[in-house]
Coordinates of C-alpha atoms in Angstrom, one line a residue:
Chain Y
M255 CA 0.0 0.0 0.0
I256 CA 2.6 2.5 1.1
Q257 CA 4.9 1.1 -1.5
S258 CA 2.4 1.7 -4.2
L259 CA 1.9 5.2 -3.0
A260 CA 5.6 5.9 -3.1
D261 CA 6.0 4.5 -6.6
G262 CA 2.9 6.3 -7.7
I263 CA 4.3 9.6 -6.6
L264 CA 7.4 9.0 -8.5
V265 CA 5.6 8.1 -11.7
G266 CA 3.3 11.0 -11.1
A267 CA 6.3 13.4 -11.1
I268 CA 7.3 12.2 -14.5
L269 CA 3.8 12.3 -15.9
S270 CA 3.4 15.9 -14.5
L271 CA 6.4 17.1 -16.4
G272 CA 5.0 15.6 -19.6
A273 CA 1.5 16.9 -19.0
I274 CA 2.6 20.5 -18.4
G275 CA 3.9 20.9 -21.9
L276 CA 1.0 19.1 -23.4
T277 CA -1.6 21.2 -21.6
M278 CA 0.0 24.4 -22.7
V279 CA 0.1 23.4 -26.3
M280 CA -3.5 22.1 -26.2
H281 CA -4.7 25.3 -24.6
I282 CA -3.0 27.7 -27.0
L283 CA -3.2 25.8 -30.2
R284 CA -6.5 24.0 -29.4
F285 CA -5.7 20.5 -30.6
A286 CA -4.9 17.1 -28.9
N287 CA -1.3 16.5 -29.7
F288 CA -0.8 12.8 -29.9
S289 CA 2.9 13.3 -30.7
H290 CA 3.8 15.0 -27.4
A291 CA 4.8 11.8 -25.7
E292 CA 7.3 11.1 -28.5
L293 CA 9.2 14.1 -27.3
L294 CA 9.9 12.1 -24.1
S295 CA 11.5 9.5 -26.3
I296 CA 13.5 12.1 -28.2
G297 CA 14.8 13.4 -24.9
A298 CA 15.6 10.0 -23.5
Y299 CA 17.5 9.0 -26.6
S300 CA 19.4 12.2 -27.1
A301 CA 20.5 12.1 -23.5
L302 CA 21.8 8.6 -24.2
V303 CA 23.9 9.9 -27.1
F304 CA 25.3 12.9 -25.2
D305 CA 26.0 10.6 -22.2
A306 CA 28.2 8.3 -24.3
L307 CA 29.8 11.4 -25.9
F308 CA 30.7 13.1 -22.6
S309 CA 31.8 9.9 -20.9
G310 CA 34.0 9.3 -23.9
I311 CA 35.6 12.7 -23.9
L312 CA 36.0 13.1 -20.2
P313 CA 36.0 9.7 -18.4
I314 CA 36.0 11.5 -15.1
L315 CA 32.5 12.7 -15.8
A316 CA 31.3 9.1 -15.8
N317 CA 31.7 8.9 -12.0
K318 CA 28.5 8.6 -10.1
I319 CA 27.1 11.4 -7.9
G320 CA 26.8 10.1 -4.4
P321 CA 24.5 7.1 -4.0
F322 CA 22.7 7.8 -7.3
S323 CA 23.2 6.0 -10.6
M324 CA 23.1 9.5 -12.1
T325 CA 26.5 10.6 -13.3
W326 CA 27.8 14.1 -14.0
A327 CA 27.9 13.2 -17.7
L328 CA 24.3 12.2 -17.6
T329 CA 23.4 15.4 -15.7
L330 CA 25.1 17.5 -18.4
S331 CA 23.5 15.3 -21.1
M332 CA 20.1 16.0 -19.6
F333 CA 20.5 19.7 -20.2
C334 CA 21.7 19.1 -23.7
A335 CA 18.8 16.8 -24.4
M336 CA 16.4 19.4 -23.1
G337 CA 17.8 21.8 -25.6
V338 CA 17.7 19.3 -28.5
T339 CA 14.1 18.3 -27.7
G340 CA 12.9 21.8 -27.2
L341 CA 14.4 22.7 -30.6
S342 CA 12.9 19.6 -32.3
A343 CA 9.5 20.4 -30.8
M344 CA 9.8 23.9 -32.3
L345 CA 10.9 22.6 -35.7
I346 CA 8.1 20.0 -35.9
D347 CA 5.7 22.9 -35.3
R348 CA 7.3 25.0 -37.9
F349 CA 7.4 22.4 -40.6
V350 CA 4.1 20.5 -39.9
F351 CA 1.7 22.0 -37.4
K352 CA 2.2 25.6 -38.3
R353 CA 1.6 25.0 -42.0
I354 CA -1.6 23.0 -41.3
R355 CA -2.7 25.7 -38.8
E356 CA -2.4 28.3 -41.4
K357 CA -4.8 26.4 -43.6
G358 CA -7.2 26.8 -40.7
D359 CA -8.2 23.3 -39.9
E360 CA -8.0 22.3 -36.2
L361 CA -9.1 18.7 -36.7
S362 CA -6.4 18.0 -39.3
M363 CA -3.9 19.0 -36.6
V364 CA -4.9 16.1 -34.4
F365 CA -4.6 13.9 -37.3
A366 CA -1.2 15.2 -38.3
S367 CA 0.0 14.7 -34.8
F368 CA -0.9 11.0 -35.2
G369 CA 1.3 10.8 -38.3
V370 CA 4.1 12.8 -36.7
A371 CA 4.1 10.4 -33.6
M372 CA 4.3 7.5 -36.0
I373 CA 7.2 8.9 -37.9
I374 CA 9.2 9.9 -34.7
R375 CA 8.6 6.6 -33.0
N376 CA 9.7 4.4 -35.9
V377 CA 12.6 6.6 -36.9
L378 CA 14.0 6.3 -33.4
G379 CA 13.4 2.5 -33.6
L380 CA 15.3 2.5 -36.9
I381 CA 18.3 4.5 -35.6
F382 CA 18.6 3.0 -32.1
G383 CA 17.2 -0.5 -32.6
L384 CA 14.1 -2.0 -31.1
K385 CA 15.8 -3.4 -28.0
S386 CA 15.6 -1.7 -24.7
Q387 CA 18.7 0.3 -23.5
L388 CA 19.8 1.6 -20.1
Y389 CA 21.8 4.6 -19.0
S390 CA 23.8 2.6 -16.6
N391 CA 24.2 -1.2 -16.4
D392 CA 25.0 -1.1 -12.7
I393 CA 22.4 -2.5 -10.4
V394 CA 21.2 0.1 -7.9
F395 CA 19.9 -1.5 -4.8
A396 CA 16.8 -0.1 -3.2
V397 CA 17.1 1.1 0.4
M398 CA 14.6 -0.2 2.9
I399 CA 13.0 2.7 4.6
S400 CA 10.8 0.6 6.8
S401 CA 10.1 -3.1 7.0
D402 CA 6.6 -3.0 8.3
P403 CA 4.9 -1.7 6.3
M404 CA 7.4 -2.7 3.6
L405 CA 8.8 0.3 1.9
L406 CA 11.7 0.1 -0.6
I407 CA 13.0 3.2 -2.3
K408 CA 15.8 3.6 -4.7
P409 CA 18.1 6.7 -4.2
D410 CA 17.4 7.6 -7.9
Q411 CA 13.7 7.8 -7.2
V412 CA 14.3 10.5 -4.5
F413 CA 16.6 12.3 -6.8
V414 CA 14.1 12.3 -9.7
L415 CA 11.2 13.5 -7.5
L416 CA 13.3 16.4 -6.1
A417 CA 14.6 17.3 -9.6
A418 CA 11.1 17.3 -11.0
L419 CA 9.8 19.4 -8.2
L420 CA 12.6 21.9 -8.7
I421 CA 11.9 22.1 -12.5
M422 CA 8.2 22.8 -11.7
L423 CA 9.2 25.5 -9.2
V424 CA 11.4 27.2 -11.8
L425 CA 8.5 27.1 -14.3
H426 CA 6.2 28.5 -11.7
F427 CA 8.4 31.5 -11.3
V428 CA 8.8 31.9 -15.1
L429 CA 5.0 31.9 -15.5
S430 CA 4.1 34.1 -12.6
R431 CA 7.0 36.6 -12.5
T432 CA 8.2 37.2 -16.0
T433 CA 6.8 39.2 -19.0
F434 CA 6.8 36.0 -20.9
G435 CA 4.5 34.4 -18.3
Y436 CA 2.0 37.3 -18.7
A437 CA 2.2 37.2 -22.5
L438 CA 1.5 33.5 -22.4
R439 CA -1.6 33.9 -20.2
A440 CA -2.7 36.8 -22.4
V441 CA -2.4 34.7 -25.5
A442 CA -4.3 31.8 -23.9
E443 CA -7.1 34.1 -22.9
N444 CA -7.5 35.9 -26.2
P445 CA -5.0 35.6 -29.0
S446 CA -6.2 38.5 -31.1
L447 CA -6.3 40.9 -28.1
A448 CA -2.9 39.8 -27.1
E449 CA -1.6 40.6 -30.6
V450 CA -3.1 44.0 -30.5
S451 CA -1.2 44.7 -27.3
G452 CA 2.0 44.0 -29.0
I453 CA 2.7 40.4 -28.2
R454 CA 4.3 38.4 -31.1
L455 CA 2.0 35.4 -31.3
S456 CA 4.5 33.3 -33.3
R457 CA 7.2 33.9 -30.7
V458 CA 5.0 32.9 -27.8
I459 CA 3.9 29.7 -29.6
A460 CA 7.6 28.9 -30.4
L461 CA 8.5 29.4 -26.7
V462 CA 5.6 27.2 -25.6
W463 CA 6.9 24.4 -27.8
I464 CA 10.4 24.9 -26.5
I465 CA 9.3 24.8 -22.9
G466 CA 7.1 21.8 -23.5
G467 CA 10.0 20.0 -25.3
C468 CA 12.4 20.8 -22.4
L469 CA 10.1 19.4 -19.7
A470 CA 9.3 16.4 -21.9
A471 CA 13.0 15.7 -22.3
A472 CA 13.6 15.9 -18.5
A473 CA 10.6 13.5 -18.0
G474 CA 12.1 11.2 -20.7
V475 CA 15.5 11.0 -19.0
F476 CA 13.9 10.4 -15.6
Y477 CA 11.7 7.7 -17.0
G478 CA 14.8 6.1 -18.6
L479 CA 16.7 6.3 -15.3
N480 CA 13.9 4.4 -13.5
N481 CA 12.9 2.0 -16.2
H482 CA 14.6 1.5 -19.5
I483 CA 14.7 3.4 -22.8
N484 CA 13.0 2.0 -25.8
P485 CA 11.3 3.4 -28.9
V486 CA 7.8 2.7 -27.6
I487 CA 8.1 5.0 -24.5
G488 CA 5.8 7.4 -26.4
R489 CA 3.2 4.8 -27.1
D490 CA 3.2 3.7 -23.5
L491 CA 3.0 7.1 -22.0
V492 CA 0.7 9.0 -24.3
L493 CA -2.5 7.9 -22.6
P494 CA -1.3 8.5 -19.0
I495 CA -0.1 12.0 -20.0
F496 CA -3.4 12.8 -21.7
A497 CA -5.2 11.5 -18.6
A498 CA -3.2 13.9 -16.4
T499 CA -4.1 16.9 -18.6
I500 CA -7.7 16.0 -18.6
V501 CA -7.8 15.4 -14.8
G502 CA -6.2 18.7 -14.3
G503 CA -8.3 20.5 -16.8
I504 CA -7.0 21.3 -20.3
G505 CA -5.0 24.6 -20.1
S506 CA -4.2 24.6 -16.4
V507 CA -0.5 24.2 -15.7
Y508 CA -1.0 23.6 -12.0
G509 CA -3.9 21.2 -12.8
A510 CA -1.5 19.3 -15.0
V511 CA 1.0 18.9 -12.1
L512 CA -1.7 17.7 -9.8
G513 CA -3.2 15.6 -12.5
G514 CA 0.1 13.8 -13.1
F515 CA 0.4 12.9 -9.5
I516 CA -3.2 11.8 -9.3
V517 CA -2.9 9.6 -12.4
G518 CA 0.5 8.2 -11.2
I519 CA -0.8 7.3 -7.7
A520 CA -4.2 6.0 -9.0
A521 CA -2.5 3.8 -11.6
N522 CA -0.2 2.2 -9.0
M523 CA -3.0 1.8 -6.5
A524 CA -5.3 0.2 -9.1
L525 CA -2.7 -2.6 -9.4
L526 CA -3.4 -3.6 -5.9
V527 CA -6.9 -4.8 -6.9
L528 CA -6.4 -5.4 -10.7
P529 CA -4.1 -8.0 -12.3
S530 CA -1.0 -6.2 -13.6
G531 CA -1.9 -6.9 -17.2
Y532 CA -4.6 -4.3 -17.0
S533 CA -2.3 -1.4 -16.2
P534 CA -2.4 0.2 -19.7
A535 CA -6.2 0.5 -19.4
V536 CA -6.2 2.3 -16.0
P537 CA -5.5 5.8 -17.4
F538 CA -8.6 5.5 -19.6
M539 CA -10.7 4.4 -16.7
I540 CA -9.5 7.5 -14.9
I541 CA -10.5 9.7 -17.9
L542 CA -13.9 8.1 -18.1
A543 CA -14.6 8.5 -14.4
L544 CA -13.6 12.1 -14.5
L545 CA -15.7 12.9 -17.6
L546 CA -18.7 11.5 -15.7
V547 CA -18.1 13.6 -12.6
R548 CA -16.4 16.7 -13.8
P549 CA -16.0 17.0 -17.6
H550 CA -13.8 20.0 -17.5
G551 CA -11.2 18.7 -15.1
L552 CA -10.3 19.9 -11.6
F553 CA -9.1 23.3 -12.7
G554 CA -10.4 23.6 -16.2
E555 CA -13.0 26.0 -17.4
P556 CA -15.6 25.1 -20.1
Q557 CA -14.4 26.2 -23.4
T558 CA -15.8 26.2 -26.9
Chain O
M165 CA -1.1 -18.8 -62.4
M166 CA -3.5 -20.5 -60.0
G167 CA -1.4 -19.1 -57.1
L168 CA -1.6 -15.6 -58.5
I169 CA -5.3 -15.8 -58.9
S170 CA -5.9 -17.2 -55.4
Y171 CA -3.6 -14.4 -54.0
L172 CA -5.6 -11.9 -56.0
V173 CA -8.9 -13.3 -54.5
F174 CA -7.3 -13.0 -51.0
F175 CA -6.1 -9.5 -51.6
I176 CA -9.4 -8.2 -53.0
T177 CA -11.3 -9.8 -50.1
I178 CA -9.2 -8.2 -47.4
A179 CA -9.1 -4.8 -49.3
S180 CA -12.9 -4.9 -49.7
I181 CA -13.4 -5.6 -46.0
L182 CA -11.1 -2.8 -45.1
A183 CA -12.9 -0.6 -47.6
I184 CA -16.2 -1.1 -45.7
A185 CA -14.4 0.0 -42.5
V186 CA -13.1 3.1 -44.3
L187 CA -16.5 3.9 -45.6
G188 CA -17.8 3.8 -42.0
L189 CA -14.9 6.1 -40.9
N190 CA -15.7 8.4 -43.8
L191 CA -19.2 8.9 -42.4
Q192 CA -17.7 10.0 -39.1
W193 CA -14.7 12.1 -40.3
G194 CA -15.6 13.0 -43.9
N195 CA -19.2 13.9 -43.5
T196 CA -19.5 14.8 -39.8
G197 CA -16.0 15.9 -38.8
L198 CA -15.5 13.5 -35.9
F199 CA -12.0 12.4 -35.2
N200 CA -12.2 8.8 -34.2
G201 CA -8.8 7.9 -32.9
G202 CA -9.7 4.3 -32.0
V203 CA -11.4 2.9 -35.1
V204 CA -9.8 -0.4 -34.3
A205 CA -11.9 -0.8 -31.1
F206 CA -15.1 -0.8 -33.1
F207 CA -13.5 -3.1 -35.7
G208 CA -12.5 -5.4 -32.9
A209 CA -15.9 -5.2 -31.2
G210 CA -17.5 -6.4 -34.4
A211 CA -14.9 -9.1 -34.9
Y212 CA -15.1 -10.5 -31.3
G213 CA -18.8 -10.0 -31.2
T214 CA -19.3 -12.1 -34.4
L215 CA -17.1 -14.9 -33.3
L216 CA -18.5 -15.1 -29.8
L217 CA -22.1 -15.2 -31.1
G218 CA -21.6 -17.4 -34.1
G219 CA -18.8 -19.7 -32.8
D220 CA -19.1 -23.3 -31.6
P221 CA -19.7 -23.8 -27.9
Q222 CA -16.5 -23.4 -25.8
S223 CA -15.5 -24.8 -22.5
D224 CA -12.8 -22.2 -21.5
H225 CA -14.6 -19.0 -22.2
I226 CA -18.1 -17.6 -22.7
G227 CA -19.6 -17.4 -26.1
G228 CA -20.0 -20.0 -28.8
F229 CA -23.7 -19.5 -29.0
D230 CA -23.7 -21.0 -32.5
L231 CA -26.1 -18.4 -33.8
F232 CA -27.3 -18.3 -37.3
Y233 CA -24.5 -16.5 -39.1
P234 CA -26.2 -13.3 -40.4
L235 CA -27.5 -12.8 -36.9
A236 CA -24.0 -13.2 -35.5
L237 CA -22.6 -10.7 -38.0
L238 CA -25.4 -8.3 -37.1
G239 CA -24.7 -8.8 -33.4
G240 CA -21.1 -7.9 -34.0
A241 CA -22.1 -4.6 -35.7
V242 CA -24.5 -3.9 -32.8
A243 CA -21.7 -4.5 -30.3
A244 CA -19.7 -1.9 -32.0
G245 CA -22.6 0.4 -32.0
V246 CA -23.2 0.0 -28.3
L247 CA -19.5 0.7 -27.6
A248 CA -19.9 3.9 -29.8
W249 CA -23.0 4.9 -27.9
V250 CA -21.2 4.7 -24.5
V251 CA -18.2 6.7 -25.7
G252 CA -20.3 9.2 -27.7
R253 CA -22.6 9.9 -24.8
L254 CA -19.7 10.8 -22.6
T255 CA -17.6 12.9 -24.9
L256 CA -19.4 14.3 -27.9
H257 CA -20.8 17.3 -26.0
L258 CA -17.3 18.3 -25.0
R259 CA -14.4 19.9 -27.0
H260 CA -13.4 17.8 -30.0
D261 CA -10.0 16.9 -28.4
Y262 CA -11.8 15.0 -25.6
F263 CA -13.5 12.9 -28.2
A264 CA -10.2 12.2 -30.0
I265 CA -8.5 11.2 -26.7
A266 CA -11.4 9.1 -25.4
T267 CA -11.7 7.1 -28.7
F268 CA -7.9 6.6 -28.7
G269 CA -8.2 5.4 -25.1
V270 CA -11.1 3.0 -25.9
A271 CA -8.8 1.3 -28.5
V272 CA -5.9 0.9 -26.1
T273 CA -8.3 -0.4 -23.4
F274 CA -10.2 -2.7 -25.8
E275 CA -6.9 -4.4 -26.9
N276 CA -5.8 -4.6 -23.3
V277 CA -9.0 -6.2 -22.0
M278 CA -9.1 -8.7 -24.9
R279 CA -5.5 -9.7 -24.2
N280 CA -6.2 -10.2 -20.5
A281 CA -9.8 -11.3 -20.0
E282 CA -9.3 -15.0 -20.9
G283 CA -12.8 -15.9 -19.9
L284 CA -14.3 -13.5 -22.3
S285 CA -12.0 -13.5 -25.3
G286 CA -9.5 -16.3 -25.0
G287 CA -6.8 -13.9 -24.0
A288 CA -3.6 -13.5 -25.9
K289 CA -4.0 -16.7 -27.8
G290 CA -7.1 -15.4 -29.4
L291 CA -10.5 -16.7 -30.2
R292 CA -10.8 -20.0 -32.1
G293 CA -13.5 -22.5 -32.6
F294 CA -15.5 -20.9 -35.3
T295 CA -16.8 -22.8 -38.3
R296 CA -17.2 -20.5 -41.3
P297 CA -20.8 -20.5 -42.6
L298 CA -21.6 -23.1 -45.2
E299 CA -18.0 -24.3 -45.3
A300 CA -19.2 -27.9 -45.0
F301 CA -21.1 -27.6 -48.2
V302 CA -18.3 -26.2 -50.2
N303 CA -15.5 -28.7 -50.0
N304 CA -13.0 -26.7 -52.1
G305 CA -11.1 -24.0 -50.3
F306 CA -10.6 -21.9 -53.4
T307 CA -14.3 -22.0 -54.4
Y308 CA -15.2 -21.0 -50.9
N309 CA -12.9 -18.0 -51.0
V310 CA -14.3 -16.9 -54.3
L311 CA -17.9 -17.2 -52.9
F312 CA -16.8 -15.3 -49.8
L313 CA -15.3 -12.6 -52.0
L314 CA -18.6 -12.3 -53.8
V315 CA -20.4 -11.9 -50.5
V316 CA -17.9 -9.3 -49.2
T317 CA -18.0 -7.2 -52.4
S318 CA -21.8 -7.2 -52.5
L319 CA -21.8 -6.0 -48.9
L320 CA -19.3 -3.3 -49.9
V321 CA -21.6 -2.2 -52.7
C322 CA -24.6 -2.2 -50.4
T323 CA -22.7 -0.1 -47.8
Y324 CA -21.6 2.3 -50.6
L325 CA -25.1 2.7 -51.9
F326 CA -26.5 3.1 -48.4
L327 CA -24.0 5.8 -47.5
E328 CA -24.5 7.6 -50.8
R329 CA -28.3 7.7 -50.2
L330 CA -27.7 8.8 -46.6
I331 CA -25.4 11.8 -47.4
R332 CA -27.8 12.9 -50.1
S333 CA -30.8 12.8 -47.8
P334 CA -31.8 15.7 -45.5
Y335 CA -29.9 13.9 -42.7
G336 CA -26.7 14.0 -44.7
R337 CA -27.2 17.7 -45.4
L338 CA -27.7 18.2 -41.7
L339 CA -24.4 16.4 -41.0
R340 CA -22.5 18.7 -43.3
A341 CA -24.3 21.8 -41.9
I342 CA -23.1 20.9 -38.4
R343 CA -19.6 20.2 -39.6
E344 CA -19.4 23.5 -41.3
D345 CA -21.2 25.8 -38.8
E346 CA -22.5 24.4 -35.6
I347 CA -24.0 27.6 -34.3
A348 CA -25.9 28.2 -37.5
A349 CA -27.3 24.7 -37.3
C350 CA -28.4 25.3 -33.7
S351 CA -30.2 28.4 -34.7
L352 CA -32.3 26.4 -37.1
G353 CA -33.4 24.2 -34.1
K354 CA -31.1 21.3 -34.8
K355 CA -29.4 19.4 -32.0
P356 CA -25.8 18.9 -33.0
D357 CA -24.8 16.6 -30.2
R358 CA -27.7 14.2 -31.0
I359 CA -27.0 14.2 -34.7
R360 CA -23.3 13.6 -34.2
L361 CA -24.0 10.8 -31.8
T362 CA -26.2 9.0 -34.4
A363 CA -23.6 9.5 -37.1
F364 CA -20.9 8.2 -34.8
I365 CA -23.0 5.1 -34.0
T366 CA -23.9 4.4 -37.6
G367 CA -20.3 4.7 -38.7
S368 CA -19.2 2.5 -35.9
C369 CA -21.7 -0.2 -36.8
I370 CA -20.4 -0.2 -40.3
V371 CA -16.8 -0.5 -39.0
G372 CA -18.0 -3.3 -36.7
L373 CA -19.6 -5.1 -39.8
A374 CA -16.1 -5.0 -41.4
G375 CA -14.6 -6.4 -38.3
G376 CA -17.1 -9.2 -38.3
L377 CA -16.3 -10.1 -41.9
Y378 CA -12.6 -9.9 -41.2
A379 CA -12.9 -12.4 -38.3
T380 CA -15.1 -14.6 -40.4
F381 CA -12.6 -14.8 -43.2
Y382 CA -9.8 -15.9 -40.9
A383 CA -12.2 -17.8 -38.5
F384 CA -9.9 -16.4 -35.9
V385 CA -9.3 -13.2 -34.1
S386 CA -6.6 -12.3 -31.5
P387 CA -5.4 -9.1 -29.8
Q388 CA -2.8 -8.9 -32.6
D389 CA -5.6 -8.0 -35.0
V390 CA -6.8 -5.0 -32.9
L391 CA -3.5 -3.1 -32.5
P392 CA -3.6 0.7 -32.8
T393 CA -1.6 0.4 -36.0
L394 CA -4.7 -0.7 -37.9
T395 CA -6.2 2.6 -37.0
F396 CA -3.3 4.4 -38.7
Q397 CA -3.7 2.3 -41.8
L398 CA -7.4 2.9 -42.1
W399 CA -6.9 6.7 -41.6
A400 CA -4.2 6.8 -44.3
M401 CA -6.6 5.0 -46.7
L402 CA -9.3 7.6 -46.1
I403 CA -7.1 10.6 -46.3
V404 CA -5.3 9.5 -49.4
G405 CA -8.6 8.7 -51.1
G406 CA -10.3 11.9 -50.0
A407 CA -12.3 12.5 -46.9
G408 CA -16.0 13.1 -47.7
N409 CA -15.9 11.1 -51.0
N410 CA -17.1 7.5 -50.7
R411 CA -15.6 6.5 -54.1
G412 CA -12.3 8.1 -53.0
A413 CA -12.4 6.1 -49.7
I414 CA -12.7 2.8 -51.6
F415 CA -10.0 3.8 -54.1
G416 CA -7.7 4.9 -51.3
T417 CA -8.2 1.6 -49.4
F418 CA -7.2 -0.5 -52.5
L419 CA -4.3 1.9 -53.2
I420 CA -2.8 1.9 -49.7
W421 CA -3.5 -1.7 -49.0
G422 CA -1.8 -2.5 -52.3
A423 CA 1.2 -0.3 -51.4
W424 CA 1.4 -1.8 -48.0
S425 CA 1.4 -5.4 -49.3
A426 CA 3.8 -4.6 -52.0
S427 CA 6.3 -2.8 -49.7
G428 CA 6.1 -5.7 -47.3
W429 CA 6.7 -8.2 -50.0
G430 CA 9.5 -6.1 -51.6
L431 CA 11.3 -5.7 -48.4
S432 CA 11.1 -9.4 -47.4
R433 CA 12.2 -10.4 -50.9
F434 CA 15.0 -8.0 -51.7
A435 CA 16.2 -6.5 -48.5
P436 CA 19.1 -8.0 -46.5
V437 CA 18.2 -10.2 -43.6
E438 CA 19.3 -7.7 -40.9
V439 CA 17.1 -5.1 -42.5
Q440 CA 14.0 -7.3 -42.6
L441 CA 13.7 -7.1 -38.8
Y442 CA 12.8 -3.5 -39.4
T443 CA 10.2 -4.1 -42.2
G444 CA 7.3 -3.0 -40.1
T445 CA 9.2 0.0 -38.8
M446 CA 10.0 1.2 -42.3
Q447 CA 6.4 0.6 -43.4
F448 CA 5.1 2.7 -40.6
I449 CA 7.5 5.5 -41.3
L450 CA 6.2 5.5 -44.9
I451 CA 2.6 5.5 -43.8
G452 CA 3.3 8.4 -41.4
L453 CA 5.0 10.3 -44.2
V454 CA 2.0 9.7 -46.4
I455 CA -0.4 11.0 -43.8
V456 CA 1.6 14.1 -43.0
G457 CA 2.5 14.7 -46.6
M458 CA -1.2 14.5 -47.8
L459 CA -2.3 16.9 -45.0
L460 CA 0.4 19.4 -46.0
W461 CA 0.1 19.3 -49.8
R462 CA -3.2 17.8 -50.7
P463 CA -5.5 17.8 -47.7
Q464 CA -8.6 17.1 -49.8
G465 CA -7.2 13.8 -51.0
L466 CA -7.0 12.3 -54.5
F467 CA -10.8 12.5 -54.9
P468 CA -12.0 15.7 -53.2
E469 CA -15.4 15.9 -51.7
R470 CA -18.0 17.0 -54.2
L471 CA -20.3 19.5 -52.6
V472 CA -23.9 18.9 -53.5
V473 CA -26.1 21.8 -54.0
S474 CA -29.4 20.5 -52.8
Q475 CA -31.6 23.5 -52.6
S476 CA -34.9 22.6 -54.2
G477 CA -35.1 24.0 -57.7
C478 CA -31.4 23.7 -58.3
K479 CA -30.4 20.5 -59.9
S480 CA -27.8 18.6 -57.8
K481 CA -24.7 17.7 -59.7

């Protein structure tokens, strides 16, 4: 029970990071982006490449930090991966979504995101192979926090949770204290009015993609650190991340954070009563339950 | 020569079955503007429904009611319709992205449940124990396949004619009106949510019918048949053919299914062994490129929708 809760919180932190970017894109561009979860894969794989690169150039970087399996090289790689993923998110928008948007068809965007997801997932499979990979082959032992009730936690899990919370805190300050944060909210409220006030719409949209990509990359690296990296990360995570945004209410960043934790915890708790084979179906049950009770999510507002 | 002909019969059978599904999808997307991200769930509901109702009695899972075949096929289509009703009631009154996400979720969940609920669906090893209708009377496999092809193509023609009538009827006009301008339709006293729901259910029943035929053809269905990749394939067929145009939808199905089969055959025949492992991967990249490319450069498809002027007094084209 306690163990499920602890694992759920960790998964929740990863989902939250993914959901924040998705909810911002869905709010401003008004389409369900099925390719968002693929950004997590891009992040995880580019960190893998940078990690090999940095450890090769400076072997000293490959030393572990304290009790974690995280190395300095991987930490550096994570920031590089965030950059790469943010940039790819922006480029995908420029080459695909922006051009379809300009034709003025919202529904085609959903559809295009299906196609984009398909391309990214399979190109990654083609480049890196279909097998699972790991950042580190060392076995990290879990530390027993208490024996009754049984609670085992890996040091990495604590690190990931803290790092995710730190990233969310930084984002909170960016959104609430900077001009960009105000501009973003203005665009979300009323794009044309925001443009009249001198906000460059295209720049805000590009920045939203970059931020979404950065957070997704961090989530991808954290996911890879706790599980393994394979080309179908996106396929496995797309539904939980959507569930998190819907629970939080589409467009609410804080809702997405909360939604991520709720979905993570609920999914782990559900496994106490359901056979583990059913775990991919749990996010959908959460979505259904929520649509019955509160169709616009916890923090969302009805939108047309 | 015989081999080629029997392959051709096989190819046209499968393509015709998929074309029925694409026609159902066309009613939802092309005529009503509903993004169904989980077509495969309704296809699967039809497939499993038909086999469960029409199959021989089984000991290890429910079903095997051994119903008269047309009833079983109808039951499969109804199962798909019921699934559509549940999803539609919950999501169609919300923003369109909820609908897209929910249908996508239905497909994931459907596959997952079919894989795990052994008592219902036979689990991962699939559903066996189905005797194809009238198979005992036709002792030649090839003759049977030809007969089956005839049944499938006539059902395809029936579906096509039905949908053509439907979209030319006042109901079809209403669908397009809601797709183009929901508020204007409301102002004329129409109820968009209700109309969308009926269109969604009708389309899903047609997709379910295709699923039932597919399962009948193989006399077998397993979770491998209801993977989300089938949704992508069906979508590509519709978008290449031209959303909103039934003839285009059928043409697109044959074109994409032909390209898919040919690329699979070509890769397995000529590519080196180590590349063959990635056949599926490369095929999916191609299909993704086709989808995105069509949306970017020719969103109306090869056969664009022909708008019908149906005001009384004007002759419709």
